[in-house]
Amino acid sequence: VEFGLPSRLTASVYQGGGDILDIERNVELGGSLHAKGILIMSSFLRSHFGRSQPLHFSAALAFEQSYGEIDGDSATLAELSALISAISHIPIDQSWSITGSMNQLGQVQPIGGINAKIEGFYDACKLQGLSGKQGVIFPVQNMQHLMLRQDVIEAVEQGKFHLHAIDTIEQALELLMDRPAGQIDAKGKYTKGSIYAEVMRQLKS
């Protein structure tokens, strides 16, 4: 039997030297593959925001009320999104669930158990009442693996539940935060009013 349960992930940031504290790893609840995802995320942040300045922050990430071991890199997209939200002070729409791995370039990579994860979040939302805004963000490569229950399919068709397949972290951030991620120009500045521009502004201040 395969099943999925949604988990809440939180991030906090504070002054420091750019280190990311993986709380799960420190208390020996996180495996080596999860640790690899954290390092890839750290590399992404340094390459995007640390080229012209040191990263004057440190961060901590944790799965709240998680008492079993966590491994794998399926939460990398969620962790980076939470961290960028914490740095930029741009809130994330809590209607969404997100799953997916990523590489150092921000390109999304497929994960396992996609059907159980989608159905698990759908069931959790249904218990609280479908608002019409809830949904799952997942890697586009997993589209070919979708074999969802009929009730989930019908909810999607009726607009009561949403599925978004993405292939970059920027697409995920734009859905979660409802604003452009931002493009970098020849001077090394991101589009005004974008998510990445706000990250840079917060880091400089």
Tab-separated table of C-alpha atoms in Angstrom:
chain	number	residue	atom	x	y	z
A	1	VAL	CA	0.000	0.000	0.000
A	2	GLU	CA	1.338	3.412	-0.982
A	3	PHE	CA	0.077	6.623	0.585
A	4	GLY	CA	1.152	10.242	0.936
A	5	LEU	CA	0.836	12.678	3.825
A	6	PRO	CA	1.402	16.438	3.510
A	7	SER	CA	4.135	17.928	5.710
A	8	ARG	CA	4.623	21.525	6.797
A	9	LEU	CA	8.091	22.905	6.156
A	10	THR	CA	9.392	26.090	7.770
A	11	ALA	CA	12.452	28.262	7.203
A	12	SER	CA	13.987	30.956	9.366
A	13	VAL	CA	16.805	33.345	8.437
A	14	TYR	CA	19.201	35.423	10.524
A	15	GLN	CA	22.571	37.140	10.214
A	16	GLY	CA	25.386	34.787	9.366
A	17	GLY	CA	27.817	33.587	6.758
A	18	GLY	CA	25.550	31.864	4.255
A	19	ASP	CA	25.253	28.506	6.004
A	20	ILE	CA	22.003	26.533	5.902
A	21	LEU	CA	21.267	24.480	9.011
A	22	ASP	CA	19.466	21.242	8.159
A	23	ILE	CA	17.729	20.524	11.468
A	24	GLU	CA	16.644	17.035	10.347
A	25	ARG	CA	20.256	16.120	9.598
A	26	ASN	CA	21.569	17.571	12.852
A	27	VAL	CA	19.233	15.431	14.962
A	28	GLU	CA	19.907	12.386	12.759
A	29	LEU	CA	16.408	12.303	11.255
A	30	GLY	CA	17.619	13.289	7.778
A	31	GLY	CA	19.498	11.013	5.390
A	32	SER	CA	22.389	11.717	3.039
A	33	LEU	CA	20.181	12.249	-0.033
A	34	HIS	CA	18.200	14.909	1.818
A	35	ALA	CA	21.497	16.514	2.847
A	36	LYS	CA	22.583	16.534	-0.809
A	37	GLY	CA	19.392	18.436	-1.692
A	38	ILE	CA	20.249	21.066	0.934
A	39	LEU	CA	23.750	21.520	-0.521
A	40	ILE	CA	22.368	21.868	-4.068
A	41	MET	CA	19.954	24.512	-2.808
A	42	SER	CA	22.810	26.344	-1.079
A	43	SER	CA	24.807	26.284	-4.320
A	44	PHE	CA	21.829	27.746	-6.231
A	45	LEU	CA	21.493	30.617	-3.735
A	46	ARG	CA	25.199	31.465	-3.886
A	47	SER	CA	25.284	31.453	-7.698
A	48	HIS	CA	22.156	33.625	-8.012
A	49	PHE	CA	22.644	36.087	-5.161
A	50	GLY	CA	26.245	35.796	-4.036
A	51	ARG	CA	28.229	36.675	-7.159
A	52	SER	CA	28.771	40.333	-6.297
A	53	GLN	CA	28.483	40.143	-2.511
A	54	PRO	CA	28.856	37.638	0.320
A	55	LEU	CA	25.637	36.090	1.599
A	56	HIS	CA	25.220	37.799	4.973
A	57	PHE	CA	22.595	35.424	6.284
A	58	SER	CA	22.275	31.930	7.648
A	59	ALA	CA	19.129	29.839	7.710
A	60	ALA	CA	17.477	26.875	9.371
A	61	LEU	CA	15.035	24.447	7.747
A	62	ALA	CA	12.790	21.926	9.460
A	63	PHE	CA	9.835	19.652	8.849
A	64	GLU	CA	7.426	20.554	11.651
A	65	GLN	CA	6.192	17.739	13.899
A	66	SER	CA	8.141	15.121	11.968
A	67	TYR	CA	9.296	12.278	14.183
A	68	GLY	CA	10.535	9.756	11.645
A	69	GLU	CA	13.558	9.707	9.368
A	70	ILE	CA	13.388	11.811	6.209
A	71	ASP	CA	15.502	11.045	3.166
A	72	GLY	CA	15.459	11.777	-0.534
A	73	ASP	CA	15.536	15.116	-2.349
A	74	SER	CA	11.811	15.435	-3.157
A	75	ALA	CA	11.484	18.438	-0.833
A	76	THR	CA	14.274	20.517	-2.421
A	77	LEU	CA	11.830	22.750	-4.330
A	78	ALA	CA	9.728	23.275	-1.207
A	79	GLU	CA	12.794	24.048	0.921
A	80	LEU	CA	14.195	26.594	-1.520
A	81	SER	CA	10.776	28.233	-1.918
A	82	ALA	CA	10.379	28.526	1.871
A	83	LEU	CA	13.885	29.951	2.192
A	84	ILE	CA	13.383	32.549	-0.566
A	85	SER	CA	10.093	33.534	1.082
A	86	ALA	CA	11.820	33.954	4.451
A	87	ILE	CA	14.598	36.099	2.947
A	88	SER	CA	12.363	38.262	0.742
A	89	HIS	CA	9.472	38.558	3.248
A	90	ILE	CA	7.092	37.639	0.399
A	91	PRO	CA	4.493	35.204	1.791
A	92	ILE	CA	3.676	31.882	0.154
A	93	ASP	CA	0.060	31.021	-0.642
A	94	GLN	CA	-0.634	28.133	1.733
A	95	SER	CA	-3.262	26.664	-0.616
A	96	TRP	CA	-0.464	24.960	-2.531
A	97	SER	CA	1.443	21.769	-1.955
A	98	ILE	CA	4.731	21.319	-3.810
A	99	THR	CA	7.011	18.387	-4.508
A	100	GLY	CA	10.097	18.100	-6.678
A	101	SER	CA	13.837	17.802	-6.836
A	102	MET	CA	16.086	20.329	-8.600
A	103	ASN	CA	19.647	20.734	-9.803
A	104	GLN	CA	22.113	23.575	-9.162
A	105	LEU	CA	20.746	25.500	-12.163
A	106	GLY	CA	17.197	25.567	-10.785
A	107	GLN	CA	15.930	22.997	-13.264
A	108	VAL	CA	13.239	20.749	-11.805
A	109	GLN	CA	13.804	16.996	-11.645
A	110	PRO	CA	11.246	14.169	-11.251
A	111	ILE	CA	10.445	12.392	-7.991
A	112	GLY	CA	8.794	9.134	-6.918
A	113	GLY	CA	5.334	8.451	-5.529
A	114	ILE	CA	3.678	11.300	-7.411
A	115	ASN	CA	0.177	9.776	-7.397
A	116	ALA	CA	0.218	9.052	-3.665
A	117	LYS	CA	1.493	12.562	-2.949
A	118	ILE	CA	-1.193	14.278	-5.020
A	119	GLU	CA	-3.971	12.079	-3.648
A	120	GLY	CA	-2.701	12.513	-0.078
A	121	PHE	CA	-2.835	16.304	-0.334
A	122	TYR	CA	-6.230	16.155	-2.038
A	123	ASP	CA	-7.613	14.025	0.799
A	124	ALA	CA	-6.215	16.445	3.399
A	125	CYS	CA	-7.799	19.395	1.585
A	126	LYS	CA	-11.129	17.578	1.234
A	127	LEU	CA	-11.222	16.991	5.002
A	128	GLN	CA	-10.899	20.735	5.587
A	129	GLY	CA	-13.159	21.623	2.675
A	130	LEU	CA	-12.128	22.298	-0.914
A	131	SER	CA	-11.781	26.037	-1.462
A	132	GLY	CA	-11.191	25.937	-5.211
A	133	LYS	CA	-7.689	27.363	-4.710
A	134	GLN	CA	-5.869	24.258	-3.485
A	135	GLY	CA	-3.567	22.227	-5.671
A	136	VAL	CA	-0.224	20.550	-6.209
A	137	ILE	CA	2.863	21.853	-8.000
A	138	PHE	CA	4.995	19.003	-9.340
A	139	PRO	CA	7.739	18.255	-11.916
A	140	VAL	CA	6.645	18.225	-15.546
A	141	GLN	CA	8.611	14.978	-16.054
A	142	ASN	CA	6.123	13.232	-13.736
A	143	MET	CA	3.180	13.961	-16.065
A	144	GLN	CA	3.699	10.586	-17.729
A	145	HIS	CA	3.358	8.839	-14.349
A	146	LEU	CA	-0.058	10.236	-13.418
A	147	MET	CA	-2.689	7.580	-12.692
A	148	LEU	CA	-4.962	9.450	-10.290
A	149	ARG	CA	-8.189	8.334	-8.646
A	150	GLN	CA	-11.398	9.257	-10.447
A	151	ASP	CA	-12.545	11.634	-7.674
A	152	VAL	CA	-9.307	13.632	-7.965
A	153	ILE	CA	-9.648	13.789	-11.764
A	154	GLU	CA	-13.218	15.028	-11.460
A	155	ALA	CA	-12.232	17.691	-8.913
A	156	VAL	CA	-9.555	18.967	-11.310
A	157	GLU	CA	-12.002	18.988	-14.238
A	158	GLN	CA	-14.504	20.969	-12.139
A	159	GLY	CA	-11.875	23.519	-11.049
A	160	LYS	CA	-12.096	22.487	-7.386
A	161	PHE	CA	-8.472	21.259	-7.296
A	162	HIS	CA	-5.485	22.237	-9.417
A	163	LEU	CA	-2.387	20.558	-10.819
A	164	HIS	CA	0.559	22.557	-12.171
A	165	ALA	CA	3.483	20.803	-13.878
A	166	ILE	CA	6.656	22.932	-13.862
A	167	ASP	CA	10.228	22.634	-15.105
A	168	THR	CA	12.015	25.490	-13.264
A	169	ILE	CA	12.115	26.824	-9.714
A	170	GLU	CA	11.076	30.222	-11.090
A	171	GLN	CA	7.745	28.801	-12.288
A	172	ALA	CA	7.148	27.362	-8.817
A	173	LEU	CA	7.935	30.664	-7.092
A	174	GLU	CA	5.613	32.611	-9.406
A	175	LEU	CA	2.714	30.302	-8.545
A	176	LEU	CA	3.467	30.326	-4.818
A	177	MET	CA	4.041	34.080	-4.491
A	178	ASP	CA	1.917	35.458	-7.338
A	179	ARG	CA	4.549	37.757	-8.850
A	180	PRO	CA	7.330	37.441	-11.474
A	181	ALA	CA	10.515	35.669	-10.395
A	182	GLY	CA	12.645	38.203	-12.287
A	183	GLN	CA	15.248	38.248	-15.043
A	184	ILE	CA	18.830	39.433	-14.562
A	185	ASP	CA	20.134	42.217	-16.845
A	186	ALA	CA	23.610	43.028	-18.149
A	187	LYS	CA	24.346	45.049	-14.990
A	188	GLY	CA	23.552	42.089	-12.746
A	189	LYS	CA	20.244	43.508	-11.499
A	190	TYR	CA	16.936	41.650	-11.392
A	191	THR	CA	13.655	42.962	-12.802
A	192	LYS	CA	12.182	45.671	-10.565
A	193	GLY	CA	9.389	44.394	-8.326
A	194	SER	CA	10.313	40.752	-8.909
A	195	ILE	CA	10.894	38.048	-6.295
A	196	TYR	CA	14.633	37.874	-6.975
A	197	ALA	CA	14.963	41.669	-6.865
A	198	GLU	CA	13.388	41.651	-3.403
A	199	VAL	CA	15.771	38.898	-2.289
A	200	MET	CA	18.737	41.032	-3.411
A	201	ARG	CA	17.304	44.110	-1.692
A	202	GLN	CA	16.881	42.279	1.579
A	203	LEU	CA	20.382	40.786	1.376
A	204	LYS	CA	21.921	44.223	0.776
A	205	SER	CA	20.014	45.772	3.653
